[in-house]
Coordinates of C-alpha atoms in Angstrom, one line a residue:
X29 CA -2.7 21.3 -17.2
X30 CA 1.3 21.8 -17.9
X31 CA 3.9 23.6 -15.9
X32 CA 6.0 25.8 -17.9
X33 CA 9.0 26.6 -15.1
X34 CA 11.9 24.8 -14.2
X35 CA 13.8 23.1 -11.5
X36 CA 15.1 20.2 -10.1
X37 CA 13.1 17.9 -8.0
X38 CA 15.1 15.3 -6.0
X39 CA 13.0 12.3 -4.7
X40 CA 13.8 9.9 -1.7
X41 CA 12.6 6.4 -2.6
X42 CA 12.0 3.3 0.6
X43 CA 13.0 0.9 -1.6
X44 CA 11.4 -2.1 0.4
X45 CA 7.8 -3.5 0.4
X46 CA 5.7 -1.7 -2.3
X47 CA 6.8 1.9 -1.5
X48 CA 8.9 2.9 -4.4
X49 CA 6.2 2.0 -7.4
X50 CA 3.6 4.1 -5.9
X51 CA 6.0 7.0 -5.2
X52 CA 7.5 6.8 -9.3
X53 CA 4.3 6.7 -10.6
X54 CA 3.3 10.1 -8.4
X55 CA 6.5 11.3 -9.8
X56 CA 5.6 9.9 -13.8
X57 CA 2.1 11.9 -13.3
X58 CA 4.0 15.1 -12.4
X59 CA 6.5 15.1 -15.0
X60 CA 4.3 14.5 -17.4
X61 CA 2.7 17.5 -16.1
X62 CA 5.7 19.6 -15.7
X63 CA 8.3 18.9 -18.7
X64 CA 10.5 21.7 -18.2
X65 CA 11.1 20.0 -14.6
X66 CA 13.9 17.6 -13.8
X67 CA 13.3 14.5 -11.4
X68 CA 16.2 13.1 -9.7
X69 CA 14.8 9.6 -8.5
X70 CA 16.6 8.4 -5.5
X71 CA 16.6 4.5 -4.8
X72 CA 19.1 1.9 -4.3
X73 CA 19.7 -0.2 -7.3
X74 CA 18.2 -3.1 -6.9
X75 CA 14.8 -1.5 -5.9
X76 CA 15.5 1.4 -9.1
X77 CA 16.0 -1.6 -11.2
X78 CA 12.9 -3.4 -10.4
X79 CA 10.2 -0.2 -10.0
X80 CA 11.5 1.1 -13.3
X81 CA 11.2 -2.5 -15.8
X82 CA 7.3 -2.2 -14.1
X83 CA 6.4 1.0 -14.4
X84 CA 6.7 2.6 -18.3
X85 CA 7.4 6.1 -17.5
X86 CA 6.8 8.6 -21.1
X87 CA 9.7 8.8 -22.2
X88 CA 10.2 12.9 -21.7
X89 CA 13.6 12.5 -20.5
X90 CA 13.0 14.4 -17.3
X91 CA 12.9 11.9 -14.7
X92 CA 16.7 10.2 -13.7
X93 CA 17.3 7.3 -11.6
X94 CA 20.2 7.6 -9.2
X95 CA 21.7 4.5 -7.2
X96 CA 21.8 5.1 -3.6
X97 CA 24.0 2.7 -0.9
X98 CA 21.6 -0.1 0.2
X99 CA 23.6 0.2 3.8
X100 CA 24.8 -3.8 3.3
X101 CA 28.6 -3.6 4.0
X102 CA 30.9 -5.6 1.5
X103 CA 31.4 -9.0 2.6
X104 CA 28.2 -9.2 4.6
X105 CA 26.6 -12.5 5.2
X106 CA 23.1 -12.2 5.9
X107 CA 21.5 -13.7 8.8
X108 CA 18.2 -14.8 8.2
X109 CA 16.2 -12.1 10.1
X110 CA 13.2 -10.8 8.2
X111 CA 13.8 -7.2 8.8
X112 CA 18.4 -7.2 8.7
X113 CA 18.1 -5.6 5.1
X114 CA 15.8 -2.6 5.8
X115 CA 17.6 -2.4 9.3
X116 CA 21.0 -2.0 7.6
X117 CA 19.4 0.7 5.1
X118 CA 17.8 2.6 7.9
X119 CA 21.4 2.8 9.9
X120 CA 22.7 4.5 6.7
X121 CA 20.4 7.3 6.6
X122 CA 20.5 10.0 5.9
X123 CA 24.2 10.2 4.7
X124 CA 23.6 7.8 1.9
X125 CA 20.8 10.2 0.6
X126 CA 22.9 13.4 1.2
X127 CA 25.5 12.2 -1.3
X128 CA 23.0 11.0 -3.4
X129 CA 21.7 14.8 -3.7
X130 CA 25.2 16.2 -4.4
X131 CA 25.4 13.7 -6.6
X132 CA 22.4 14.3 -8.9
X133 CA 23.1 18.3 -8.3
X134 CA 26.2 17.6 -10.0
X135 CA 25.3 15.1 -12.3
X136 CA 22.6 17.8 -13.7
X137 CA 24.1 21.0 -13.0
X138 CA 20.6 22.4 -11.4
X139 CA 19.9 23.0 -7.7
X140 CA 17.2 21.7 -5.9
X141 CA 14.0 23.7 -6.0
X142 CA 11.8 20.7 -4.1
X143 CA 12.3 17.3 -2.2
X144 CA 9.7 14.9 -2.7
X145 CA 10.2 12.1 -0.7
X146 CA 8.8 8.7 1.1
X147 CA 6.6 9.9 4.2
X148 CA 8.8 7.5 6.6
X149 CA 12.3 9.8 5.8
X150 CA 11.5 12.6 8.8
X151 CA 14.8 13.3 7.9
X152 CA 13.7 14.7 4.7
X153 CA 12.4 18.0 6.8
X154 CA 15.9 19.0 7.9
X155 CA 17.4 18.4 4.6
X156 CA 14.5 20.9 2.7
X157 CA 15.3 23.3 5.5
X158 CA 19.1 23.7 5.0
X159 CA 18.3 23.8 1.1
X160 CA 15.8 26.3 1.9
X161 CA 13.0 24.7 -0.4
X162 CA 9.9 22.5 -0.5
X163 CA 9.5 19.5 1.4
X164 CA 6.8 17.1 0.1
X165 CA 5.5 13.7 1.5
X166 CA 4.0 11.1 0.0
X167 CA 2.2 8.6 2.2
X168 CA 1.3 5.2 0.1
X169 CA -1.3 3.7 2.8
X170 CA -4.5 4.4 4.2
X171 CA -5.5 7.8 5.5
X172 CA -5.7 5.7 9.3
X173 CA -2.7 4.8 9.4
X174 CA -0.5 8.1 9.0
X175 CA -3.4 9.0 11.5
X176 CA -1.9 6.4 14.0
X177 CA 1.8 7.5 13.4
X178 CA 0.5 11.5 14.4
X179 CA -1.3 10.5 17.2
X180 CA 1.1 7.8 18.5
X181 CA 2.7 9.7 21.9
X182 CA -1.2 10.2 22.8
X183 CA -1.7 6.4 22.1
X184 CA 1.0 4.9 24.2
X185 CA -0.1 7.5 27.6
X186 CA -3.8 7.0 27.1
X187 CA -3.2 3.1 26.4
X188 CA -0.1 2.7 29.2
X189 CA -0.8 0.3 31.6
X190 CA -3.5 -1.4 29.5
X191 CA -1.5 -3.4 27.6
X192 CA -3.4 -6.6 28.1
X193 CA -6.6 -5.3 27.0
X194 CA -6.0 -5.3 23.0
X195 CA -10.0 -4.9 22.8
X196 CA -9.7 -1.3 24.0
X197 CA -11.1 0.6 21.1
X198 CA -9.3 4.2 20.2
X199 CA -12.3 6.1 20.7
X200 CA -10.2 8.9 21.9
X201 CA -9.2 9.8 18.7
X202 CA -11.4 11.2 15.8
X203 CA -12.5 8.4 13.5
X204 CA -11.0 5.6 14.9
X205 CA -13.5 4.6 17.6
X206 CA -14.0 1.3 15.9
X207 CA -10.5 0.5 16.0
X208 CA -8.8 -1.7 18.5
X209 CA -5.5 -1.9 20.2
X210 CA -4.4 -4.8 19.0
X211 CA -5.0 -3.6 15.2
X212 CA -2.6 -1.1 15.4
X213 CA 1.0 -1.9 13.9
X214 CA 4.0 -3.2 15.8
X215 CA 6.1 -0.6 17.3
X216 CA 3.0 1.8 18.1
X217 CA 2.0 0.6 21.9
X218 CA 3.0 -2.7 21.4
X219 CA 6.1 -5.4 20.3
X220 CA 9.7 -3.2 20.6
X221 CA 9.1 0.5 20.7
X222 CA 13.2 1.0 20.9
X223 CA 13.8 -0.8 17.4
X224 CA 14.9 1.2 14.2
X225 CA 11.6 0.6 12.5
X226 CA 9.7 2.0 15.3
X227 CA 12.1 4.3 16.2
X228 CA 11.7 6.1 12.5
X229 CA 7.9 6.0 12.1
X230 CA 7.6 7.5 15.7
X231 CA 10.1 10.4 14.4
X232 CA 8.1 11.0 11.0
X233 CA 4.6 11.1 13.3
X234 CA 6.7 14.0 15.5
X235 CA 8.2 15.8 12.2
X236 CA 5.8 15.2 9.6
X237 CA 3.7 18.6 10.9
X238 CA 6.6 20.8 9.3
X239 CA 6.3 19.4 5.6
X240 CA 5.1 21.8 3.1
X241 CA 2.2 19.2 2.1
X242 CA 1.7 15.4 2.4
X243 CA 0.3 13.8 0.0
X244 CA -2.1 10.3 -0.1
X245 CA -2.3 7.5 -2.3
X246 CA -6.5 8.2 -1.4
X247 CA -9.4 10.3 -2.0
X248 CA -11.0 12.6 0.2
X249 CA -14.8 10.8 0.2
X250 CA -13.2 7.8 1.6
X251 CA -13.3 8.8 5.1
X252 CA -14.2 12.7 5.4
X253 CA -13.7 12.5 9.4
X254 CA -10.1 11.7 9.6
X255 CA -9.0 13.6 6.8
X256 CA -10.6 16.8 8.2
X257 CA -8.4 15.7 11.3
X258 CA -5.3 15.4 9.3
X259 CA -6.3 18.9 7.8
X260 CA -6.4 20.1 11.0
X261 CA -2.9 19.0 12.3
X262 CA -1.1 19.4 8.9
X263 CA 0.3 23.1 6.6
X264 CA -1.7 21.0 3.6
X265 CA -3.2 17.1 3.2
X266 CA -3.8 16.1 -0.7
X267 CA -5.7 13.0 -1.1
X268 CA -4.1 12.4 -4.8
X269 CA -5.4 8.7 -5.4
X270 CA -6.4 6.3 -5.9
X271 CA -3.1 6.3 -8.3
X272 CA -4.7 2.8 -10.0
X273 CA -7.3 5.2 -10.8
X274 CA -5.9 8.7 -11.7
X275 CA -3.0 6.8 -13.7
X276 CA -3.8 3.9 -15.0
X277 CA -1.4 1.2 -16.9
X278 CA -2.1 1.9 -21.0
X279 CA -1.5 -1.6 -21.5
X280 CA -0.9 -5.1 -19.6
X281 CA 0.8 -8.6 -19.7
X282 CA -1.5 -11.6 -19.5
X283 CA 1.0 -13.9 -20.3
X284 CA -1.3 -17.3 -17.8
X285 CA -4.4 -15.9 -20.0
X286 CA -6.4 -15.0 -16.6
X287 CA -8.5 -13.0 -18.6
X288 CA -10.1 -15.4 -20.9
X289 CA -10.3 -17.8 -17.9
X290 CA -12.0 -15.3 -16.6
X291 CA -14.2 -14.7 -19.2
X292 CA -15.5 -18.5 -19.3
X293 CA -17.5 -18.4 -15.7
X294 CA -20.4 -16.1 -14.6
X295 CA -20.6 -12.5 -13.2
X296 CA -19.7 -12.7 -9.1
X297 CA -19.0 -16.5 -9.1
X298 CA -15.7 -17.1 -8.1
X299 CA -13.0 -15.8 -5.4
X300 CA -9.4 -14.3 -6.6
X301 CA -6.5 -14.8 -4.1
X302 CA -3.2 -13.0 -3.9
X303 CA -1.3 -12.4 -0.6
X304 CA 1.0 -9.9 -1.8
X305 CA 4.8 -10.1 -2.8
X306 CA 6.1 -10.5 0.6
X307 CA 5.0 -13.2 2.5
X308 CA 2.6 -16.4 2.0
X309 CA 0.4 -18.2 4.7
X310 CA 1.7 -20.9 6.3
X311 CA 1.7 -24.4 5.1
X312 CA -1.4 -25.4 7.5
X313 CA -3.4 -22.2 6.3
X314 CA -2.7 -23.0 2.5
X315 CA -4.1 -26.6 3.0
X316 CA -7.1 -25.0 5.0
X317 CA -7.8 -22.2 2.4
X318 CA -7.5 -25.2 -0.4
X319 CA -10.1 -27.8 1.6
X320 CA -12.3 -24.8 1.8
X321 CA -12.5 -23.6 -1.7
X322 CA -12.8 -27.3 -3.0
X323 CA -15.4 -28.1 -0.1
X324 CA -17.5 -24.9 -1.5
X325 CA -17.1 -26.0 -4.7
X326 CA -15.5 -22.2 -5.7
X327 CA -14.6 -21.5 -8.9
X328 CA -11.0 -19.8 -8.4
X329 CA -8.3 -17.7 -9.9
X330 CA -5.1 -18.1 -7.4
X331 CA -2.1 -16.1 -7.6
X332 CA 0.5 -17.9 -6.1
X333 CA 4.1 -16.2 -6.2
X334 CA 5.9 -18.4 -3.6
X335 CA 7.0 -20.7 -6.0
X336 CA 8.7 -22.7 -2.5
X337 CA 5.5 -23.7 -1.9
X338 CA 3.3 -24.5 -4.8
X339 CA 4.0 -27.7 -4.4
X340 CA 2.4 -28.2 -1.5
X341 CA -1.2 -27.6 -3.4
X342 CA 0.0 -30.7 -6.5
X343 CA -2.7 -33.0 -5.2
X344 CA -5.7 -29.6 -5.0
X345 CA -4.9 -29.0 -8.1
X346 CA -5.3 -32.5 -9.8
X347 CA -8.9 -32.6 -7.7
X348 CA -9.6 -29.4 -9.0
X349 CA -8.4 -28.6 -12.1
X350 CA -11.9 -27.9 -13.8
X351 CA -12.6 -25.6 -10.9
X352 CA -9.5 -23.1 -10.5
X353 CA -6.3 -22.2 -11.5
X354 CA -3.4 -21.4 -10.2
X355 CA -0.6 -18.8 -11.6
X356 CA 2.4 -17.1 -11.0
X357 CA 1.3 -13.4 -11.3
X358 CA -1.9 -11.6 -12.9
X359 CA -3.0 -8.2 -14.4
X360 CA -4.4 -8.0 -10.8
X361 CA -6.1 -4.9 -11.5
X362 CA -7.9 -5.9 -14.4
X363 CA -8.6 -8.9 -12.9
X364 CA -10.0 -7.4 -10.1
X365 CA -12.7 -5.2 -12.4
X366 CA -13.5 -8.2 -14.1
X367 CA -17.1 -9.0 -13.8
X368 CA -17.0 -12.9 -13.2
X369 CA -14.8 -12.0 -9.4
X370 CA -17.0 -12.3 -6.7
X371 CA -14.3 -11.6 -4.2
X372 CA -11.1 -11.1 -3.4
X373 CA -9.1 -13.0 -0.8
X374 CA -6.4 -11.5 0.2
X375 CA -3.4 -9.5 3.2
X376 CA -5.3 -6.3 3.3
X377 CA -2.6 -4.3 1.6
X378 CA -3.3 -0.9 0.7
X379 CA -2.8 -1.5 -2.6
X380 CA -4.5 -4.4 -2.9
X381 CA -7.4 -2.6 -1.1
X382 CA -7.1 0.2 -3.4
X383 CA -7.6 -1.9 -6.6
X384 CA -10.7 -4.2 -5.0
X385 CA -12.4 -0.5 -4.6
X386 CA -11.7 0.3 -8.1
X387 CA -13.4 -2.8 -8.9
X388 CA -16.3 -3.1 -6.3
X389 CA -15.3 -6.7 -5.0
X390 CA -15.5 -7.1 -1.4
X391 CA -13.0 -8.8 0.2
X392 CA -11.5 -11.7 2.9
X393 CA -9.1 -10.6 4.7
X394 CA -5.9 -12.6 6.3
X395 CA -3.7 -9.7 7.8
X396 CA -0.4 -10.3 8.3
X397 CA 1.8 -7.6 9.7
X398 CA 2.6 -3.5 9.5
X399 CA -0.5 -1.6 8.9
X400 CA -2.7 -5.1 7.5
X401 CA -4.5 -6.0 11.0
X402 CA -6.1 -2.1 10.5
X403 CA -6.8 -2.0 6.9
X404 CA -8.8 -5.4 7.7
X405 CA -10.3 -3.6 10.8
X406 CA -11.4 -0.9 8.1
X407 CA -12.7 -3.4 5.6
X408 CA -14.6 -5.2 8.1
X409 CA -16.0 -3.0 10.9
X410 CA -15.6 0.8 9.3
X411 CA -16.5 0.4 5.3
X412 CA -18.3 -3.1 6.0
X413 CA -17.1 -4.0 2.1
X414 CA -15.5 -7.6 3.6
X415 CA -14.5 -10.0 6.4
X416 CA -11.5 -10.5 8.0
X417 CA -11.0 -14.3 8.6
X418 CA -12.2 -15.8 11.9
X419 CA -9.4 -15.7 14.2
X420 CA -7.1 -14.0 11.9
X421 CA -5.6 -17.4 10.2
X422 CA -7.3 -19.7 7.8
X423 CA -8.7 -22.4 8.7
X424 CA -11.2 -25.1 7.0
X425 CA -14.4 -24.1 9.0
X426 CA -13.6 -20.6 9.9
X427 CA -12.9 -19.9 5.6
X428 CA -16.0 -22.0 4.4
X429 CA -17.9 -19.2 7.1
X430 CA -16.1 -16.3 5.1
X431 CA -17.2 -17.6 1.8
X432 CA -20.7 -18.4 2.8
X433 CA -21.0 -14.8 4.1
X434 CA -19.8 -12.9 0.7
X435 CA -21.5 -15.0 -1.6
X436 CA -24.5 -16.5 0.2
X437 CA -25.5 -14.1 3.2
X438 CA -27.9 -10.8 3.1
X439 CA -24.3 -9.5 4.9
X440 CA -22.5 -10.1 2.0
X441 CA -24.8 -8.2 -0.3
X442 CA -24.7 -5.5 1.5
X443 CA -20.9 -5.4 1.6
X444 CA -21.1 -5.0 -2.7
X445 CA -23.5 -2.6 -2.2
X446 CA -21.4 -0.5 0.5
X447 CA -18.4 -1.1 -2.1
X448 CA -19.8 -0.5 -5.1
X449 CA -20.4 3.0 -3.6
X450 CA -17.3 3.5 -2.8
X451 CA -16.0 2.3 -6.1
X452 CA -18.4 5.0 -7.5
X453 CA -16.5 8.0 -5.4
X454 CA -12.9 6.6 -6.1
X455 CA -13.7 7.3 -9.2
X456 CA -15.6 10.5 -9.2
X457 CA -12.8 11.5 -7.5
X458 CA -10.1 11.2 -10.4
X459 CA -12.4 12.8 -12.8
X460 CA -11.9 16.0 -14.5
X461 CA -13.7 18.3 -11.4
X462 CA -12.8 15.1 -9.0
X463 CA -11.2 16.0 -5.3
X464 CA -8.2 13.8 -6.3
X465 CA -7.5 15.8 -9.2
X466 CA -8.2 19.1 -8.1
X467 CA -5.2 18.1 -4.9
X468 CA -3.1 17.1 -7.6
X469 CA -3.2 20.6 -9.8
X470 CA -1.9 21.9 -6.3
X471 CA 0.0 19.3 -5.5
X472 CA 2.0 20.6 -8.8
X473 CA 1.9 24.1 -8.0
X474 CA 3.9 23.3 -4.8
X475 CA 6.7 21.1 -6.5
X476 CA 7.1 23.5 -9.3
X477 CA 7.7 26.1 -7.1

């Protein structure tokens, strides 16, 4: 399906965490679909720089990457806090994407016909309003969690006065009667409800009912309960994923040969680890994780980006080194479909979630922040594809239980069971008559106008 008419489709990027790539490949799908439609990509350039050396857009000239101010004053000395970058964005908003619009109107000479932006910028709906078009959302987690953010002033009065009791399950809401207090990110009932981070995704959960459509980096059979909710409470909710899925990369770079390492061992015999780009366990947990795999005798594929702490493993490595290996990235999704993984250990990312579906590996789970603690809720409790770690940090005993479980246990057959199911939908879903594509055919009638 192609769009013939044209316009000018500016998109608001978060350039932190793994927000951008999902939104610019959404926006790669689309003007693929719609050539006689000009993208305007929004991002500061350090996040612009990095999403677009990843992610090999056809070249169709329609898609332009503008620099946005990343809100860090000149002169700046950092200091140390986890969160003073994204805080320092966040205080620049909206202005800096304001003049980024007049900018790229300018810069192409076409008004804007639709704004396409990261679910978290509730600012976006204002802005679509005084330009009189579209506004579109994209949300790039779990269909729970934008839940959460919707029903958050209904959280915080039922939950007030309970905040000790982080067992109390959120039965009051559809679909989420296996979820706990305590899984639900910081900033929702719990930790400071007054900081910017909060402050924003507590706006988008208010505004987000006037957007012209949000869209989901998921499919529709994944969980048909809160999506009918979200239908409900929404103008329009398309389920457009999973985007490993409807868009896959044409070609990838093996360059630590994971692949024919993988190729070497038997189907479901050894565990795949990756925590993500953002953060690594702690010393302590590495070393407990390690003794674990090497106690089990695990054959293992490791990919370890903290390259700080690598080190720390020199010794595991020399005991193991006919048993695992260790790199410094991997094809993760291809790994991940390989038949030889027999699980994948991991921070409960949606992505990362995403791509075990696609490849029907069940999972361990070590959340470690933002919407993690509920994806591994999910995983666990809701799906029952994996295990979240026992006490929610690695340790020798508790990991050696998680492995046993997966590999050994009737429990951990029945989790590849329950995902290989699920792997089958995810992927019925992107076919030709699939849910995901169907959404997305209307997904581009709305941004085309």
């Amino acid at each position: 399906m192609q769009v013939t008419k044209q316009g000018h489709v500016v998109v608001l990027a978060f350039p932190f965490g793994t927000h951008a790539a999902p939104l610019l490949t959404l926006v790669g799908r689309l003007s693929a679909a719609a050539p006689n439609l000009k993208f305007s990509f929004l991002n500061t350039a350090k996040s612009n720089e990095k999403v677009f050396s990843k992610i090999k857009i056809a070249e169709n000239g329609n898609i332009k990457a503008h620099n946005v101010y990343d809100g860090v004053p000149e002169g700046h000395v950092f200091s140390g806090h986890p969160l003073e970058s994204v805080e320092l964005f966040l205080k620049a908003m909206p202005e800096t994407f304001k003049n980024g619009v007049k900018e790229a109107v300018k810069e192409s000479g076409l008004k804007v016909t639709c704004l396409l932006s990261d679910a978290f910028f509730w600012f976006s709906g204002d802005m679509a309003a005084e330009m009189g078009v579209p506004w579109v959302a994209l949300w790039t987690a779990a269909p729970c969690s934008i839940s959460v953010h919707l029903y958050t002033d209904l959280i915080r009065s039922t939950l007030k006065g309970n905040g000790e009791n982080v067992d109390q399950t959120l039965k009051f809401i559809p679909g989420m009667s296996a979820i706990h207090a305590k899984d639900l990110p910081d900033g929702v009932c719990h930790g400071n409800l007054e900081a910017p981070f909060s402050c924003m995704l507590h706006n988008m959960g208010r505004i987000l009912p006037r957007a012209t459509a949000l869209a989901m980096n998921s499919f529709e059979e994944i969980d048909h309960t809160i999506i009918d909710d979200l239908k409900s409470k929404l103008k329009m909710v398309l389920n457009v994923g999973p985007f490993n899925l409807a868009s896959p990369p044409q070609s990838f770079s093996d360059e630590s040969g994971c692949i024919p390492w993988l190729d070497k061992h038997r189907a479901s015999s050894l565990a795949y680890l990756c925590f993500g780009s953002i953060l690594t366990p702690s010393p302590n947990e590495l070393m407990a994780l390690a003794e674990a795999l090497e106690a089990q005798k695990v054959p293992f594929l490791w990919s370890f980006r903290d390259s700080s702490k690598v080190q720390l493993l020199d010794k595991f490595l020399e005991r193991t080194s006919t048993l695992g290996k260790i790199v410094p990235w991997s094809p993760q999704l291809q790994v991940l479909e390989h038949v030889s993984v027999g699980v994948f250990i991991t921070h409960a990312g949606w992505n990362s979630i995403s791509e075990s579906i696609a490849g029907g590996v069940p999972m361990i789970c070590r959340p470690f922040f933002a919407d993690q603690p509920l994806n591994g809720r999910l995983v666990e409790d809701i799906w029952k594809i994996g295990v979240n770690v026992e006490g929610g940090v690695f340790t020798k005993c508790g990991t050696m239980k998680a492995l046993d479980l997966v590999f050994k246990a009737e429990q951990g057959k029945m989790m590849r069971e329950n995902i290989g199911i699920l792997k089958k939908k995810a992927r019925e879903a992107v076919a030709t008559d699939g849910s995901s594509t169907k959404n997305f055919k209307t997904l581009l009638e709305v941004v085309s106008g």
